[in-house]
PDB file of N, CA and C in Angstrom:
ATOM      1  N   MET A  41      68.341 100.628  84.926  1.00 56.00           N
ATOM      2  CA  MET A  41      69.585 100.977  85.576  1.00 56.00           C
ATOM      3  C   MET A  41      70.438 101.773  84.583  1.00 56.00           C
ATOM      4  N   THR A  42      70.984 102.889  85.039  1.00 59.00           N
ATOM      5  CA  THR A  42      71.805 103.721  84.166  1.00 59.00           C
ATOM      6  C   THR A  42      73.279 103.490  84.468  1.00 59.00           C
ATOM      7  N   THR A  43      74.049 103.570  83.426  1.00 63.00           N
ATOM      8  CA  THR A  43      75.491 103.461  83.602  1.00 63.00           C
ATOM      9  C   THR A  43      76.100 104.842  83.476  1.00 63.00           C
ATOM     10  N   LYS A  44      76.986 105.145  84.399  1.00 77.00           N
ATOM     11  CA  LYS A  44      77.657 106.434  84.365  1.00 77.00           C
ATOM     12  C   LYS A  44      78.887 106.349  83.469  1.00 77.00           C
ATOM     13  N   THR A  45      79.143 107.439  82.784  1.00 79.00           N
ATOM     14  CA  THR A  45      80.392 107.507  82.032  1.00 79.00           C
ATOM     15  C   THR A  45      81.522 107.768  83.016  1.00 79.00           C
ATOM     16  N   LEU A  46      82.741 107.534  82.578  1.00 72.00           N
ATOM     17  CA  LEU A  46      83.890 107.765  83.450  1.00 72.00           C
ATOM     18  C   LEU A  46      83.953 109.220  83.897  1.00 72.00           C
ATOM     19  N   THR A  47      83.590 110.125  83.007  1.00 78.00           N
ATOM     20  CA  THR A  47      83.582 111.546  83.367  1.00 78.00           C
ATOM     21  C   THR A  47      82.578 111.809  84.478  1.00 78.00           C
ATOM     22  N   GLU A  48      81.390 111.236  84.377  1.00 80.00           N
ATOM     23  CA  GLU A  48      80.375 111.412  85.430  1.00 80.00           C
ATOM     24  C   GLU A  48      80.815 110.750  86.728  1.00 80.00           C
ATOM     25  N   GLU A  49      81.416 109.588  86.611  1.00 85.00           N
ATOM     26  CA  GLU A  49      81.834 108.834  87.788  1.00 85.00           C
ATOM     27  C   GLU A  49      82.940 109.540  88.570  1.00 85.00           C
ATOM     28  N   THR A  50      83.830 110.227  87.868  1.00 86.00           N
ATOM     29  CA  THR A  50      84.977 110.860  88.532  1.00 86.00           C
ATOM     30  C   THR A  50      84.732 112.313  88.877  1.00 86.00           C
ATOM     31  N   GLY A  51      83.724 112.919  88.252  1.00 87.00           N
ATOM     32  CA  GLY A  51      83.481 114.336  88.471  1.00 87.00           C
ATOM     33  C   GLY A  51      84.388 115.227  87.638  1.00 87.00           C
ATOM     34  N   ALA A  52      85.191 114.610  86.770  1.00 86.00           N
ATOM     35  CA  ALA A  52      86.102 115.380  85.912  1.00 86.00           C
ATOM     36  C   ALA A  52      85.318 116.051  84.799  1.00 86.00           C
ATOM     37  N   ARG A  53      85.900 117.081  84.237  1.00 87.00           N
ATOM     38  CA  ARG A  53      85.229 117.824  83.158  1.00 87.00           C
ATOM     39  C   ARG A  53      85.729 117.432  81.765  1.00 87.00           C
ATOM     40  N   THR A  54      86.837 116.673  81.729  1.00 90.00           N
ATOM     41  CA  THR A  54      87.337 116.225  80.428  1.00 90.00           C
ATOM     42  C   THR A  54      87.588 114.720  80.476  1.00 90.00           C
ATOM     43  N   ASP A  55      87.583 114.107  79.314  1.00 88.00           N
ATOM     44  CA  ASP A  55      87.865 112.665  79.245  1.00 88.00           C
ATOM     45  C   ASP A  55      89.288 112.368  79.705  1.00 88.00           C
ATOM     46  N   GLU A  56      90.220 113.262  79.365  1.00 90.00           N
ATOM     47  CA  GLU A  56      91.618 113.069  79.769  1.00 90.00           C
ATOM     48  C   GLU A  56      91.752 113.057  81.296  1.00 90.00           C
ATOM     49  N   ALA A  57      91.129 114.012  81.945  1.00 91.00           N
ATOM     50  CA  ALA A  57      91.179 114.072  83.409  1.00 91.00           C
ATOM     51  C   ALA A  57      90.463 112.870  84.012  1.00 91.00           C
ATOM     52  N   ALA A  58      89.346 112.476  83.420  1.00 90.00           N
ATOM     53  CA  ALA A  58      88.607 111.325  83.928  1.00 90.00           C
ATOM     54  C   ALA A  58      89.440 110.057  83.829  1.00 90.00           C
ATOM     55  N   SER A  59      90.165 109.902  82.740  1.00 91.00           N
ATOM     56  CA  SER A  59      91.030 108.734  82.565  1.00 91.00           C
ATOM     57  C   SER A  59      92.151 108.722  83.604  1.00 91.00           C
ATOM     58  N   LEU A  60      92.768 109.878  83.801  1.00 93.00           N
ATOM     59  CA  LEU A  60      93.831 109.990  84.806  1.00 93.00           C
ATOM     60  C   LEU A  60      93.298 109.645  86.194  1.00 93.00           C
ATOM     61  N   ILE A  61      92.138 110.180  86.539  1.00 93.00           N
ATOM     62  CA  ILE A  61      91.524 109.907  87.843  1.00 93.00           C
ATOM     63  C   ILE A  61      91.174 108.434  87.972  1.00 93.00           C
ATOM     64  N   GLY A  62      90.606 107.850  86.939  1.00 91.00           N
ATOM     65  CA  GLY A  62      90.258 106.428  86.968  1.00 91.00           C
ATOM     66  C   GLY A  62      91.481 105.557  87.201  1.00 91.00           C
ATOM     67  N   ASP A  63      92.571 105.857  86.486  1.00 95.00           N
ATOM     68  CA  ASP A  63      93.821 105.101  86.665  1.00 95.00           C
ATOM     69  C   ASP A  63      94.371 105.275  88.079  1.00 95.00           C
ATOM     70  N   ALA A  64      94.364 106.501  88.570  1.00 96.00           N
ATOM     71  CA  ALA A  64      94.876 106.774  89.921  1.00 96.00           C
ATOM     72  C   ALA A  64      94.029 106.066  90.976  1.00 96.00           C
ATOM     73  N   ARG A  65      92.732 106.031  90.782  1.00 96.00           N
ATOM     74  CA  ARG A  65      91.853 105.339  91.736  1.00 96.00           C
ATOM     75  C   ARG A  65      92.128 103.842  91.763  1.00 96.00           C
ATOM     76  N   GLU A  66      92.426 103.268  90.597  1.00 96.00           N
ATOM     77  CA  GLU A  66      92.789 101.850  90.558  1.00 96.00           C
ATOM     78  C   GLU A  66      94.062 101.605  91.368  1.00 96.00           C
ATOM     79  N   ARG A  67      95.029 102.497  91.240  1.00 98.00           N
ATOM     80  CA  ARG A  67      96.267 102.364  92.021  1.00 98.00           C
ATOM     81  C   ARG A  67      95.993 102.506  93.510  1.00 98.00           C
ATOM     82  N   ILE A  68      95.126 103.450  93.875  1.00 98.00           N
ATOM     83  CA  ILE A  68      94.763 103.633  95.294  1.00 98.00           C
ATOM     84  C   ILE A  68      94.070 102.382  95.824  1.00 98.00           C
ATOM     85  N   ASP A  69      93.154 101.810  95.046  1.00 98.00           N
ATOM     86  CA  ASP A  69      92.459 100.587  95.474  1.00 98.00           C
ATOM     87  C   ASP A  69      93.454  99.454  95.706  1.00 98.00           C
ATOM     88  N   ALA A  70      94.445  99.337  94.825  1.00 98.00           N
ATOM     89  CA  ALA A  70      95.476  98.300  94.994  1.00 98.00           C
ATOM     90  C   ALA A  70      96.313  98.565  96.246  1.00 98.00           C
ATOM     91  N   LEU A  71      96.650  99.831  96.478  1.00 98.00           N
ATOM     92  CA  LEU A  71      97.390 100.178  97.693  1.00 98.00           C
ATOM     93  C   LEU A  71      96.562  99.883  98.941  1.00 98.00           C
ATOM     94  N   ASP A  72      95.278 100.217  98.901  1.00 98.00           N
ATOM     95  CA  ASP A  72      94.405  99.929 100.042  1.00 98.00           C
ATOM     96  C   ASP A  72      94.371  98.430 100.343  1.00 98.00           C
ATOM     97  N   ASP A  73      94.311  97.609  99.303  1.00 98.00           N
ATOM     98  CA  ASP A  73      94.326  96.161  99.514  1.00 98.00           C
ATOM     99  C   ASP A  73      95.625  95.717 100.180  1.00 98.00           C
ATOM    100  N   ARG A  74      96.739  96.289  99.758  1.00 98.00           N
ATOM    101  CA  ARG A  74      98.028  95.944 100.375  1.00 98.00           C
ATOM    102  C   ARG A  74      98.085  96.421 101.826  1.00 98.00           C
ATOM    103  N   ILE A  75      97.596  97.631 102.074  1.00 97.00           N
ATOM    104  CA  ILE A  75      97.594  98.172 103.445  1.00 97.00           C
ATOM    105  C   ILE A  75      96.742  97.300 104.358  1.00 97.00           C
ATOM    106  N   ILE A  76      95.572  96.901 103.897  1.00 97.00           N
ATOM    107  CA  ILE A  76      94.698  96.027 104.691  1.00 97.00           C
ATOM    108  C   ILE A  76      95.411  94.715 104.994  1.00 97.00           C
ATOM    109  N   GLY A  77      96.066  94.138 103.996  1.00 98.00           N
ATOM    110  CA  GLY A  77      96.814  92.905 104.207  1.00 98.00           C
ATOM    111  C   GLY A  77      97.926  93.076 105.231  1.00 98.00           C
ATOM    112  N   LEU A  78      98.626  94.185 105.170  1.00 98.00           N
ATOM    113  CA  LEU A  78      99.696  94.444 106.140  1.00 98.00           C
ATOM    114  C   LEU A  78      99.138  94.619 107.549  1.00 98.00           C
ATOM    115  N   ILE A  79      98.003  95.295 107.671  1.00 96.00           N
ATOM    116  CA  ILE A  79      97.392  95.460 108.987  1.00 96.00           C
ATOM    117  C   ILE A  79      96.941  94.105 109.532  1.00 96.00           C
ATOM    118  N   GLN A  80      96.370  93.268 108.674  1.00 96.00           N
ATOM    119  CA  GLN A  80      95.975  91.924 109.114  1.00 96.00           C
ATOM    120  C   GLN A  80      97.191  91.133 109.577  1.00 96.00           C
ATOM    121  N   GLU A  81      98.302  91.277 108.883  1.00 97.00           N
ATOM    122  CA  GLU A  81      99.537  90.612 109.293  1.00 97.00           C
ATOM    123  C   GLU A  81     100.023  91.156 110.636  1.00 97.00           C
ATOM    124  N   ARG A  82      99.917  92.481 110.827  1.00 97.00           N
ATOM    125  CA  ARG A  82     100.336  93.101 112.091  1.00 97.00           C
ATOM    126  C   ARG A  82      99.468  92.616 113.241  1.00 97.00           C
ATOM    127  N   VAL A  83      98.161  92.480 113.005  1.00 95.00           N
ATOM    128  CA  VAL A  83      97.244  91.975 114.031  1.00 95.00           C
ATOM    129  C   VAL A  83      97.667  90.573 114.459  1.00 95.00           C
ATOM    130  N   ALA A  84      98.003  89.721 113.508  1.00 95.00           N
ATOM    131  CA  ALA A  84      98.411  88.349 113.819  1.00 95.00           C
ATOM    132  C   ALA A  84      99.715  88.327 114.611  1.00 95.00           C
ATOM    133  N   ILE A  85     100.679  89.145 114.219  1.00 95.00           N
ATOM    134  CA  ILE A  85     101.957  89.191 114.934  1.00 95.00           C
ATOM    135  C   ILE A  85     101.764  89.755 116.335  1.00 95.00           C
ATOM    136  N   SER A  86     100.917  90.757 116.446  1.00 94.00           N
ATOM    137  CA  SER A  86     100.628  91.346 117.753  1.00 94.00           C
ATOM    138  C   SER A  86     100.015  90.308 118.688  1.00 94.00           C
ATOM    139  N   ALA A  87      99.149  89.444 118.162  1.00 93.00           N
ATOM    140  CA  ALA A  87      98.541  88.397 118.986  1.00 93.00           C
ATOM    141  C   ALA A  87      99.596  87.439 119.516  1.00 93.00           C
ATOM    142  N   VAL A  88     100.598  87.116 118.703  1.00 94.00           N
ATOM    143  CA  VAL A  88     101.694  86.240 119.133  1.00 94.00           C
ATOM    144  C   VAL A  88     102.459  86.899 120.281  1.00 94.00           C
ATOM    145  N   ILE A  89     102.735  88.193 120.128  1.00 94.00           N
ATOM    146  CA  ILE A  89     103.467  88.930 121.165  1.00 94.00           C
ATOM    147  C   ILE A  89     102.650  88.978 122.462  1.00 94.00           C
ATOM    148  N   GLN A  90     101.359  89.289 122.346  1.00 93.00           N
ATOM    149  CA  GLN A  90     100.510  89.372 123.535  1.00 93.00           C
ATOM    150  C   GLN A  90     100.431  88.024 124.247  1.00 93.00           C
ATOM    151  N   GLU A  91     100.276  86.967 123.479  1.00 94.00           N
ATOM    152  CA  GLU A  91     100.199  85.637 124.070  1.00 94.00           C
ATOM    153  C   GLU A  91     101.483  85.282 124.811  1.00 94.00           C
ATOM    154  N   ALA A  92     102.626  85.596 124.213  1.00 95.00           N
ATOM    155  CA  ALA A  92     103.908  85.319 124.857  1.00 95.00           C
ATOM    156  C   ALA A  92     104.057  86.151 126.136  1.00 95.00           C
ATOM    157  N   ARG A  93     103.654  87.404 126.063  1.00 94.00           N
ATOM    158  CA  ARG A  93     103.771  88.274 127.233  1.00 94.00           C
ATOM    159  C   ARG A  93     102.883  87.786 128.370  1.00 94.00           C
ATOM    160  N   ILE A  94     101.634  87.436 128.056  1.00 94.00           N
ATOM    161  CA  ILE A  94     100.685  86.978 129.075  1.00 94.00           C
ATOM    162  C   ILE A  94     101.114  85.635 129.656  1.00 94.00           C
ATOM    163  N   SER A  95     101.535  84.717 128.803  1.00 95.00           N
ATOM    164  CA  SER A  95     101.927  83.390 129.307  1.00 95.00           C
ATOM    165  C   SER A  95     103.195  83.455 130.152  1.00 95.00           C
ATOM    166  N   SER A  96     103.961  84.526 130.014  1.00 96.00           N
ATOM    167  CA  SER A  96     105.162  84.681 130.848  1.00 96.00           C
ATOM    168  C   SER A  96     104.864  85.483 132.117  1.00 96.00           C
ATOM    169  N   GLY A  97     103.580  85.828 132.319  1.00 95.00           N
ATOM    170  CA  GLY A  97     103.193  86.559 133.517  1.00 95.00           C
ATOM    171  C   GLY A  97     103.089  88.057 133.327  1.00 95.00           C
ATOM    172  N   GLY A  98     103.277  88.529 132.105  1.00 94.00           N
ATOM    173  CA  GLY A  98     103.199  89.966 131.836  1.00 94.00           C
ATOM    174  C   GLY A  98     101.791  90.410 131.509  1.00 94.00           C
ATOM    175  N   ARG A  99     101.675  91.680 131.221  1.00 90.00           N
ATOM    176  CA  ARG A  99     100.382  92.266 130.856  1.00 90.00           C
ATOM    177  C   ARG A  99     100.118  92.098 129.365  1.00 90.00           C
ATOM    178  N   ARG A 100      98.864  92.157 129.008  1.00 85.00           N
ATOM    179  CA  ARG A 100      98.464  92.018 127.597  1.00 85.00           C
ATOM    180  C   ARG A 100      99.015  93.170 126.757  1.00 85.00           C
ATOM    181  N   VAL A 101      99.019  94.388 127.318  1.00 89.00           N
ATOM    182  CA  VAL A 101      99.426  95.585 126.581  1.00 89.00           C
ATOM    183  C   VAL A 101     100.669  96.182 127.227  1.00 89.00           C
ATOM    184  N   ASN A 102     101.608  96.600 126.398  1.00 92.00           N
ATOM    185  CA  ASN A 102     102.808  97.289 126.859  1.00 92.00           C
ATOM    186  C   ASN A 102     102.646  98.759 126.476  1.00 92.00           C
ATOM    187  N   LEU A 103     102.237  99.570 127.446  1.00 93.00           N
ATOM    188  CA  LEU A 103     101.920 100.963 127.155  1.00 93.00           C
ATOM    189  C   LEU A 103     103.130 101.754 126.664  1.00 93.00           C
ATOM    190  N   ALA A 104     104.318 101.457 127.185  1.00 96.00           N
ATOM    191  CA  ALA A 104     105.521 102.163 126.723  1.00 96.00           C
ATOM    192  C   ALA A 104     105.751 101.894 125.236  1.00 96.00           C
ATOM    193  N   ARG A 105     105.567 100.663 124.812  1.00 96.00           N
ATOM    194  CA  ARG A 105     105.723 100.320 123.399  1.00 96.00           C
ATOM    195  C   ARG A 105     104.671 101.039 122.560  1.00 96.00           C
ATOM    196  N   GLU A 106     103.434 101.101 123.065  1.00 96.00           N
ATOM    197  CA  GLU A 106     102.383 101.794 122.320  1.00 96.00           C
ATOM    198  C   GLU A 106     102.704 103.280 122.163  1.00 96.00           C
ATOM    199  N   MET A 107     103.285 103.875 123.184  1.00 97.00           N
ATOM    200  CA  MET A 107     103.680 105.285 123.094  1.00 97.00           C
ATOM    201  C   MET A 107     104.754 105.470 122.019  1.00 97.00           C
ATOM    202  N   ASP A 108     105.684 104.517 121.926  1.00 98.00           N
ATOM    203  CA  ASP A 108     106.710 104.572 120.876  1.00 98.00           C
ATOM    204  C   ASP A 108     106.077 104.488 119.486  1.00 98.00           C
ATOM    205  N   VAL A 109     105.102 103.601 119.333  1.00 97.00           N
ATOM    206  CA  VAL A 109     104.412 103.450 118.048  1.00 97.00           C
ATOM    207  C   VAL A 109     103.678 104.747 117.694  1.00 97.00           C
ATOM    208  N   LEU A 110     102.975 105.321 118.664  1.00 98.00           N
ATOM    209  CA  LEU A 110     102.256 106.579 118.427  1.00 98.00           C
ATOM    210  C   LEU A 110     103.211 107.687 118.003  1.00 98.00           C
ATOM    211  N   ALA A 111     104.345 107.791 118.672  1.00 98.00           N
ATOM    212  CA  ALA A 111     105.331 108.816 118.335  1.00 98.00           C
ATOM    213  C   ALA A 111     105.891 108.595 116.931  1.00 98.00           C
ATOM    214  N   HIS A 112     106.132 107.343 116.586  1.00 98.00           N
ATOM    215  CA  HIS A 112     106.664 107.014 115.257  1.00 98.00           C
ATOM    216  C   HIS A 112     105.702 107.473 114.158  1.00 98.00           C
ATOM    217  N   TYR A 113     104.430 107.158 114.316  1.00 98.00           N
ATOM    218  CA  TYR A 113     103.428 107.560 113.328  1.00 98.00           C
ATOM    219  C   TYR A 113     103.258 109.070 113.298  1.00 98.00           C
ATOM    220  N   ARG A 114     103.251 109.713 114.463  1.00 98.00           N
ATOM    221  CA  ARG A 114     103.114 111.172 114.532  1.00 98.00           C
ATOM    222  C   ARG A 114     104.293 111.841 113.843  1.00 98.00           C
ATOM    223  N   ASP A 115     105.514 111.344 114.113  1.00 98.00           N
ATOM    224  CA  ASP A 115     106.702 111.934 113.503  1.00 98.00           C
ATOM    225  C   ASP A 115     106.693 111.764 111.979  1.00 98.00           C
ATOM    226  N   ALA A 116     106.200 110.638 111.505  1.00 98.00           N
ATOM    227  CA  ALA A 116     106.199 110.354 110.068  1.00 98.00           C
ATOM    228  C   ALA A 116     105.044 111.031 109.332  1.00 98.00           C
ATOM    229  N   LEU A 117     103.879 111.163 109.997  1.00 98.00           N
ATOM    230  CA  LEU A 117     102.670 111.603 109.294  1.00 98.00           C
ATOM    231  C   LEU A 117     102.010 112.841 109.896  1.00 98.00           C
ATOM    232  N   GLY A 118     102.568 113.376 110.953  1.00 98.00           N
ATOM    233  CA  GLY A 118     101.953 114.523 111.608  1.00 98.00           C
ATOM    234  C   GLY A 118     100.820 114.088 112.521  1.00 98.00           C
ATOM    235  N   LYS A 119     100.053 115.064 112.987  1.00 97.00           N
ATOM    236  CA  LYS A 119      98.981 114.793 113.948  1.00 97.00           C
ATOM    237  C   LYS A 119      98.011 113.699 113.484  1.00 97.00           C
ATOM    238  N   PRO A 120      97.594 113.680 112.211  1.00 97.00           N
ATOM    239  CA  PRO A 120      96.689 112.601 111.782  1.00 97.00           C
ATOM    240  C   PRO A 120      97.329 111.213 111.925  1.00 97.00           C
ATOM    241  N   GLY A 121      98.641 111.147 111.900  1.00 98.00           N
ATOM    242  CA  GLY A 121      99.325 109.871 112.093  1.00 98.00           C
ATOM    243  C   GLY A 121      99.040 109.271 113.456  1.00 98.00           C
ATOM    244  N   THR A 122      98.882 110.131 114.472  1.00 97.00           N
ATOM    245  CA  THR A 122      98.568 109.653 115.803  1.00 97.00           C
ATOM    246  C   THR A 122      97.208 108.958 115.814  1.00 97.00           C
ATOM    247  N   ALA A 123      96.224 109.562 115.177  1.00 97.00           N
ATOM    248  CA  ALA A 123      94.887 108.953 115.115  1.00 97.00           C
ATOM    249  C   ALA A 123      94.930 107.634 114.343  1.00 97.00           C
ATOM    250  N   LEU A 124      95.689 107.608 113.267  1.00 97.00           N
ATOM    251  CA  LEU A 124      95.838 106.378 112.492  1.00 97.00           C
ATOM    252  C   LEU A 124      96.465 105.283 113.343  1.00 97.00           C
ATOM    253  N   ALA A 125      97.524 105.628 114.078  1.00 97.00           N
ATOM    254  CA  ALA A 125      98.198 104.657 114.944  1.00 97.00           C
ATOM    255  C   ALA A 125      97.267 104.172 116.048  1.00 97.00           C
ATOM    256  N   MET A 126      96.472 105.066 116.619  1.00 97.00           N
ATOM    257  CA  MET A 126      95.525 104.663 117.669  1.00 97.00           C
ATOM    258  C   MET A 126      94.536 103.636 117.131  1.00 97.00           C
ATOM    259  N   THR A 127      94.038 103.864 115.932  1.00 97.00           N
ATOM    260  CA  THR A 127      93.100 102.923 115.313  1.00 97.00           C
ATOM    261  C   THR A 127      93.773 101.578 115.079  1.00 97.00           C
ATOM    262  N   MET A 128      95.004 101.612 114.572  1.00 96.00           N
ATOM    263  CA  MET A 128      95.727 100.375 114.313  1.00 96.00           C
ATOM    264  C   MET A 128      95.991  99.626 115.618  1.00 96.00           C
ATOM    265  N   LEU A 129      96.417 100.344 116.653  1.00 96.00           N
ATOM    266  CA  LEU A 129      96.665  99.698 117.945  1.00 96.00           C
ATOM    267  C   LEU A 129      95.376  99.090 118.505  1.00 96.00           C
ATOM    268  N   GLU A 130      94.270  99.783 118.330  1.00 95.00           N
ATOM    269  CA  GLU A 130      92.979  99.255 118.792  1.00 95.00           C
ATOM    270  C   GLU A 130      92.651  97.945 118.071  1.00 95.00           C
ATOM    271  N   LEU A 131      92.922  97.890 116.784  1.00 94.00           N
ATOM    272  CA  LEU A 131      92.692  96.660 116.032  1.00 94.00           C
ATOM    273  C   LEU A 131      93.569  95.516 116.553  1.00 94.00           C
ATOM    274  N   CYS A 132      94.753  95.844 117.037  1.00 93.00           N
ATOM    275  CA  CYS A 132      95.722  94.834 117.444  1.00 93.00           C
ATOM    276  C   CYS A 132      95.594  94.382 118.892  1.00 93.00           C
ATOM    277  N   ARG A 133      94.880  95.133 119.707  1.00 88.00           N
ATOM    278  CA  ARG A 133      94.778  94.816 121.138  1.00 88.00           C
ATOM    279  C   ARG A 133      93.755  93.736 121.406  1.00 88.00           C
ATOM    280  N   GLY A 134      94.109  92.867 122.350  1.00 65.00           N
ATOM    281  CA  GLY A 134      93.144  91.948 122.917  1.00 65.00           C
ATOM    282  C   GLY A 134      92.545  90.950 121.980  1.00 65.00           C
ATOM    283  N   ARG A 135      93.274  90.530 120.981  1.00 57.00           N
ATOM    284  CA  ARG A 135      92.749  89.562 120.024  1.00 57.00           C
ATOM    285  C   ARG A 135      92.968  88.118 120.468  1.00 57.00           C
ATOM    286  N   ILE A 136      93.606  87.939 121.625  1.00 53.00           N
ATOM    287  CA  ILE A 136      93.862  86.565 122.087  1.00 53.00           C
ATOM    288  C   ILE A 136      92.919  86.199 123.216  1.00 53.00           C
TER     289      ILE A 136
END
Protein backbone atom coordinates (compact mmCIF):
# COMPACT_ATOMS: atom_id res chain seq x y z
CA MET A 1 0.00 0.00 0.00
CA THR A 2 1.39 3.40 -0.96
CA THR A 3 0.91 6.57 0.96
CA LYS A 4 0.34 9.77 -0.93
CA THR A 5 2.07 12.95 0.05
CA LEU A 6 -0.09 15.96 0.80
CA THR A 7 0.96 17.47 -2.51
CA GLU A 8 -0.18 14.35 -4.39
CA GLU A 9 -3.38 14.13 -2.37
CA THR A 10 -4.41 17.74 -3.05
CA GLY A 11 -3.14 18.07 -6.60
CA ALA A 12 -1.17 21.16 -5.57
CA ARG A 13 2.21 21.89 -7.11
CA THR A 14 3.85 23.31 -3.98
CA ASP A 15 3.98 22.25 -0.35
CA GLU A 16 2.61 25.65 0.67
CA ALA A 17 -0.44 25.30 -1.55
CA ALA A 18 -0.92 21.69 -0.44
CA SER A 19 -0.88 22.76 3.20
CA LEU A 20 -3.40 25.53 2.56
CA ILE A 21 -5.67 23.10 0.68
CA GLY A 22 -5.35 20.47 3.41
CA ASP A 23 -6.30 22.99 6.10
CA ALA A 24 -9.22 24.31 4.05
CA ARG A 25 -10.48 20.77 3.43
CA GLU A 26 -10.44 20.09 7.17
CA ARG A 27 -12.59 23.20 7.68
CA ILE A 28 -14.97 22.08 4.91
CA ASP A 29 -15.26 18.61 6.49
CA ALA A 30 -16.13 20.23 9.84
CA LEU A 31 -18.71 22.46 8.14
CA ASP A 32 -20.20 19.45 6.36
CA ASP A 33 -20.57 17.67 9.71
CA ARG A 34 -22.39 20.70 11.13
CA ILE A 35 -24.62 20.99 8.05
CA ILE A 36 -25.55 17.30 8.28
CA GLY A 37 -26.38 17.74 11.96
CA LEU A 38 -28.57 20.75 11.20
CA ILE A 39 -30.41 18.87 8.46
CA GLN A 40 -30.99 15.95 10.84
CA GLU A 41 -32.39 18.43 13.37
CA ARG A 42 -34.63 19.95 10.66
CA VAL A 43 -35.91 16.48 9.71
CA ALA A 44 -36.87 15.83 13.35
CA ILE A 45 -38.63 19.19 13.72
CA SER A 46 -40.42 18.69 10.42
CA ALA A 47 -41.74 15.33 11.66
CA VAL A 48 -43.20 17.06 14.75
CA ILE A 49 -44.93 19.62 12.53
CA GLN A 50 -46.28 16.96 10.16
CA GLU A 51 -47.58 14.87 13.03
CA ALA A 52 -49.35 17.87 14.57
CA ARG A 53 -50.84 18.85 11.22
CA ILE A 54 -52.08 15.31 10.45
CA SER A 55 -53.46 14.69 13.94
CA SER A 56 -55.44 17.93 13.67
CA GLY A 57 -56.99 16.77 10.39
CA GLY A 58 -54.61 18.57 8.04
CA ARG A 59 -52.42 17.31 5.24
CA ARG A 60 -48.93 15.92 5.73
CA VAL A 61 -47.38 18.56 3.43
CA ASN A 62 -48.12 22.28 3.28
CA LEU A 63 -47.29 23.19 -0.31
CA ALA A 64 -47.53 26.96 0.29
CA ARG A 65 -44.91 26.67 3.03
CA GLU A 66 -42.69 24.58 0.76
CA MET A 67 -42.92 27.26 -1.93
CA ASP A 68 -41.79 29.84 0.65
CA VAL A 69 -38.82 27.65 1.58
CA LEU A 70 -37.88 27.19 -2.09
CA ALA A 71 -38.06 30.94 -2.70
CA HIS A 72 -35.94 31.64 0.39
CA TYR A 73 -33.17 29.30 -0.77
CA ARG A 74 -33.36 30.57 -4.37
CA ASP A 75 -33.15 34.19 -3.20
CA ALA A 76 -30.17 33.43 -0.94
CA LEU A 77 -28.24 31.03 -3.20
CA GLY A 78 -29.53 31.49 -6.74
CA LYS A 79 -30.90 28.73 -8.96
CA PRO A 80 -28.80 25.96 -7.33
CA GLY A 81 -30.41 26.95 -4.02
CA THR A 82 -33.75 25.73 -5.36
CA ALA A 83 -32.31 22.27 -6.05
CA LEU A 84 -30.71 22.20 -2.61
CA ALA A 85 -34.02 23.16 -0.98
CA MET A 86 -35.89 20.50 -2.98
CA THR A 87 -33.47 17.85 -1.72
CA MET A 88 -33.81 19.07 1.85
CA LEU A 89 -37.61 19.13 1.62
CA GLU A 90 -37.56 15.59 0.21
CA LEU A 91 -35.51 14.46 3.20
CA CYS A 92 -38.05 16.08 5.54
CA ARG A 93 -41.27 14.80 3.95
CA GLY A 94 -43.19 11.80 5.14
CA ARG A 95 -40.94 10.69 7.95
CA ILE A 96 -43.87 10.00 10.28
